[in-house]
PDB file of C-alpha atoms in Angstrom:
ATOM      1  CA  GLN A  23       4.090 -18.677  -3.502  1.00 86.00           C
ATOM      2  CA  VAL A  24       6.474 -16.492  -4.814  1.00 94.00           C
ATOM      3  CA  GLN A  25      10.095 -16.853  -5.452  1.00 97.00           C
ATOM      4  CA  LEU A  26      12.225 -13.079  -5.806  1.00 98.00           C
ATOM      5  CA  VAL A  27      16.384 -13.414  -7.219  1.00 98.00           C
ATOM      6  CA  GLU A  28      18.726 -10.279  -5.965  1.00 98.00           C
ATOM      7  CA  SER A  29      21.489  -9.285  -7.598  1.00 98.00           C
ATOM      8  CA  GLY A  30      22.793  -5.608  -8.136  1.00 98.00           C
ATOM      9  CA  GLY A  31      25.251  -5.411  -4.671  1.00 98.00           C
ATOM     10  CA  GLY A  32      28.946  -5.384  -4.612  1.00 98.00           C
ATOM     11  CA  LEU A  33      31.741  -2.599  -3.084  1.00 98.00           C
ATOM     12  CA  VAL A  34      31.108   0.754  -3.657  1.00 98.00           C
ATOM     13  CA  GLN A  35      33.510   3.772  -2.823  1.00 98.00           C
ATOM     14  CA  VAL A  36      32.058   5.981  -0.507  1.00 98.00           C
ATOM     15  CA  GLY A  37      29.924   8.605  -2.662  1.00 98.00           C
ATOM     16  CA  GLY A  38      29.340   5.764  -5.550  1.00 98.00           C
ATOM     17  CA  SER A  39      25.849   4.411  -7.061  1.00 98.00           C
ATOM     18  CA  LEU A  40      24.858   1.362  -7.571  1.00 98.00           C
ATOM     19  CA  ARG A  41      21.353  -0.102  -8.669  1.00 98.00           C
ATOM     20  CA  LEU A  42      19.311  -3.085  -7.115  1.00 98.00           C
ATOM     21  CA  SER A  43      17.647  -5.502  -8.891  1.00 98.00           C
ATOM     22  CA  CYS A  44      14.607  -8.456  -7.871  1.00 98.00           C
ATOM     23  CA  ALA A  45      13.641 -10.582 -10.015  1.00 98.00           C
ATOM     24  CA  ALA A  46       9.909 -11.841  -9.510  1.00 97.00           C
ATOM     25  CA  SER A  47       8.944 -15.018 -10.723  1.00 96.00           C
ATOM     26  CA  GLY A  48       6.238 -13.750 -11.990  1.00 91.00           C
ATOM     27  CA  ARG A  49       3.603 -10.001 -12.365  1.00 92.00           C
ATOM     28  CA  ILE A  50       3.514  -9.026  -8.633  1.00 92.00           C
ATOM     29  CA  PHE A  51       3.914  -6.538  -8.036  1.00 92.00           C
ATOM     30  CA  SER A  52      -0.244  -5.150  -8.583  1.00 90.00           C
ATOM     31  CA  ASP A  53      -1.152  -7.235  -5.857  1.00 92.00           C
ATOM     32  CA  TYR A  54       1.815  -7.537  -3.853  1.00 95.00           C
ATOM     33  CA  ALA A  55       2.967  -5.542  -1.098  1.00 96.00           C
ATOM     34  CA  VAL A  56       6.923  -5.255  -2.115  1.00 97.00           C
ATOM     35  CA  ALA A  57      10.177  -3.439  -0.093  1.00 98.00           C
ATOM     36  CA  TRP A  58      13.502  -3.554   0.237  1.00 98.00           C
ATOM     37  CA  PHE A  59      15.223  -4.411   4.238  1.00 98.00           C
ATOM     38  CA  ARG A  60      19.306  -4.103   5.237  1.00 98.00           C
ATOM     39  CA  GLN A  61      20.380  -5.834   7.414  1.00 98.00           C
ATOM     40  CA  ALA A  62      24.169  -4.526   8.405  1.00 96.00           C
ATOM     41  CA  PRO A  63      26.555  -7.411  10.954  1.00 91.00           C
ATOM     42  CA  GLY A  64      25.085  -8.209  14.261  1.00 94.00           C
ATOM     43  CA  LYS A  65      22.161  -5.930  13.571  1.00 96.00           C
ATOM     44  CA  GLU A  66      18.632  -6.377  12.970  1.00 96.00           C
ATOM     45  CA  ARG A  67      17.305  -6.223   8.950  1.00 97.00           C
ATOM     46  CA  GLU A  68      16.046  -1.872   8.933  1.00 98.00           C
ATOM     47  CA  PHE A  69      13.091  -1.369   6.214  1.00 98.00           C
ATOM     48  CA  VAL A  70      14.614   0.757   3.683  1.00 98.00           C
ATOM     49  CA  ALA A  71      11.391   0.990   0.711  1.00 98.00           C
ATOM     50  CA  LEU A  72       8.719   0.005  -0.099  1.00 97.00           C
ATOM     51  CA  MET A  73       5.529  -0.151  -2.707  1.00 97.00           C
ATOM     52  CA  SER A  74       2.501  -0.574  -3.147  1.00 95.00           C
ATOM     53  CA  ARG A  75       0.366   0.266  -6.339  1.00 92.00           C
ATOM     54  CA  ARG A  76      -2.377  -1.445  -4.690  1.00 90.00           C
ATOM     55  CA  ARG A  77      -2.892   1.212  -2.346  1.00 89.00           C
ATOM     56  CA  GLY A  78      -1.143   3.941  -4.029  1.00 92.00           C
ATOM     57  CA  VAL A  79       2.299   3.786  -1.862  1.00 94.00           C
ATOM     58  CA  THR A  80       6.302   4.610  -1.706  1.00 96.00           C
ATOM     59  CA  ARG A  81       8.153   4.779   1.268  1.00 97.00           C
ATOM     60  CA  LEU A  82      11.817   5.863   2.016  1.00 98.00           C
ATOM     61  CA  ALA A  83      13.657   5.113   5.268  1.00 98.00           C
ATOM     62  CA  ASP A  84      14.873   8.805   6.635  1.00 97.00           C
ATOM     63  CA  SER A  85      18.116   8.165   6.425  1.00 97.00           C
ATOM     64  CA  VAL A  86      17.204   7.175   2.793  1.00 98.00           C
ATOM     65  CA  LYS A  87      15.537   8.870   1.465  1.00 96.00           C
ATOM     66  CA  GLU A  88      17.467  11.982  -0.918  1.00 95.00           C
ATOM     67  CA  ARG A  89      19.407   9.257  -1.874  1.00 98.00           C
ATOM     68  CA  PHE A  90      17.076   6.149  -2.859  1.00 98.00           C
ATOM     69  CA  THR A  91      14.706   5.268  -4.821  1.00 98.00           C
ATOM     70  CA  ILE A  92      12.541   2.114  -5.226  1.00 98.00           C
ATOM     71  CA  SER A  93      10.772   1.583  -8.489  1.00 97.00           C
ATOM     72  CA  ALA A  94       9.585  -1.519 -10.357  1.00 96.00           C
ATOM     73  CA  ASP A  95      10.204  -2.658 -14.006  1.00 95.00           C
ATOM     74  CA  ASN A  96       5.844  -4.734 -15.200  1.00 93.00           C
ATOM     75  CA  ALA A  97       7.148  -6.537 -18.389  1.00 94.00           C
ATOM     76  CA  LYS A  98      10.361  -7.517 -16.419  1.00 96.00           C
ATOM     77  CA  ASN A  99       8.784  -8.461 -13.253  1.00 96.00           C
ATOM     78  CA  THR A 100      12.085  -6.526 -11.747  1.00 97.00           C
ATOM     79  CA  LEU A 101      11.966  -4.520  -8.013  1.00 98.00           C
ATOM     80  CA  TYR A 102      14.906  -2.172  -8.868  1.00 98.00           C
ATOM     81  CA  LEU A 103      16.358  -0.003  -6.079  1.00 98.00           C
ATOM     82  CA  GLN A 104      18.500   2.554  -6.593  1.00 98.00           C
ATOM     83  CA  MET A 105      21.179   3.669  -4.503  1.00 98.00           C
ATOM     84  CA  ASN A 106      22.891   7.675  -4.600  1.00 98.00           C
ATOM     85  CA  ASN A 107      26.072   9.112  -2.978  1.00 98.00           C
ATOM     86  CA  LEU A 108      26.271   6.320  -1.131  1.00 98.00           C
ATOM     87  CA  LYS A 109      28.007   5.915   2.587  1.00 98.00           C
ATOM     88  CA  PRO A 110      29.459   3.072   5.023  1.00 97.00           C
ATOM     89  CA  GLU A 111      26.146   3.353   7.453  1.00 96.00           C
ATOM     90  CA  ASP A 112      24.733   1.840   3.319  1.00 98.00           C
ATOM     91  CA  THR A 113      26.500  -1.263   3.916  1.00 98.00           C
ATOM     92  CA  GLY A 114      24.644  -4.386   4.673  1.00 98.00           C
ATOM     93  CA  VAL A 115      22.712  -7.070   3.047  1.00 98.00           C
ATOM     94  CA  TYR A 116      19.888  -6.207   1.125  1.00 98.00           C
ATOM     95  CA  TYR A 117      17.047  -8.441   0.617  1.00 98.00           C
ATOM     96  CA  CYS A 118      13.953  -7.986  -1.278  1.00 98.00           C
ATOM     97  CA  ALA A 119      10.569  -8.841  -0.244  1.00 98.00           C
ATOM     98  CA  ALA A 120       6.494  -8.950  -1.084  1.00 97.00           C
ATOM     99  CA  ASP A 121       3.681 -10.361   0.876  1.00 96.00           C
ATOM    100  CA  LYS A 122      -0.041 -10.287  -1.055  1.00 93.00           C
ATOM    101  CA  THR A 123      -1.900  -9.732   2.278  1.00 90.00           C
ATOM    102  CA  ILE A 124       0.205  -7.196   4.440  1.00 90.00           C
ATOM    103  CA  ILE A 125      -1.934  -4.109   5.474  1.00 90.00           C
ATOM    104  CA  LEU A 126      -0.143  -0.828   5.631  1.00 88.00           C
ATOM    105  CA  SER A 127       0.718  -0.505   9.444  1.00 90.00           C
ATOM    106  CA  SER A 128       2.744  -3.514   8.524  1.00 92.00           C
ATOM    107  CA  MET A 129       4.567  -3.040   5.860  1.00 93.00           C
ATOM    108  CA  PHE A 130       8.102  -1.421   7.693  1.00 94.00           C
ATOM    109  CA  ASP A 131       8.380  -4.530   9.610  1.00 95.00           C
ATOM    110  CA  TRP A 132      10.211  -6.735   7.751  1.00 95.00           C
ATOM    111  CA  GLN A 133       8.539  -9.450  10.259  1.00 95.00           C
ATOM    112  CA  HIS A 134       4.739  -9.541   8.075  1.00 94.00           C
ATOM    113  CA  TYR A 135       6.561 -11.331   4.672  1.00 96.00           C
ATOM    114  CA  ASP A 136       6.002 -14.334   3.889  1.00 95.00           C
ATOM    115  CA  ASN A 137       8.648 -14.057   0.682  1.00 97.00           C
ATOM    116  CA  TRP A 138      12.216 -13.508   0.640  1.00 98.00           C
ATOM    117  CA  GLY A 139      15.257 -13.312  -1.615  1.00 98.00           C
ATOM    118  CA  GLN A 140      18.473 -14.570  -0.636  1.00 97.00           C
ATOM    119  CA  GLY A 141      20.646 -11.181   0.043  1.00 98.00           C
ATOM    120  CA  THR A 142      22.461  -9.073  -2.065  1.00 98.00           C
ATOM    121  CA  GLN A 143      25.489  -8.271  -0.030  1.00 98.00           C
ATOM    122  CA  VAL A 144      26.989  -4.463  -0.556  1.00 98.00           C
ATOM    123  CA  ILE A 145      30.330  -2.961   0.647  1.00 98.00           C
ATOM    124  CA  VAL A 146      30.810   1.303   1.186  1.00 98.00           C
ATOM    125  CA  SER A 147      34.670   1.761   1.445  1.00 97.00           C
ATOM    126  CA  SER A 148      35.715   4.321   2.824  1.00 90.00           C
TER     127      SER A 148
END
């Protein structure tokens, strides 16, 4: 079981930036697919970004593609989500997730991940 702890959320104005972090309990990035999802109040959890170094895959949701970047630091066992030019529709709780056996076609669906952090709140005010 992998422990994941997110941090870095907060209140930011439209057009601002935040960097979310997800600290993992061990070295997982070479074997696990890792991802960011978000959930706005009253809405379904949605895919934001994923990375699988084992498969050489990085994907971003169309709604964030030009503004967000996913990256990982092996030495720190930490996953990042750099968010620029934030919009009100980016508001929500952001979760990181990890899974060792997930297949590529399932990586966009939050229901297929076994390991989750507690979430960090992002509020973009206009």
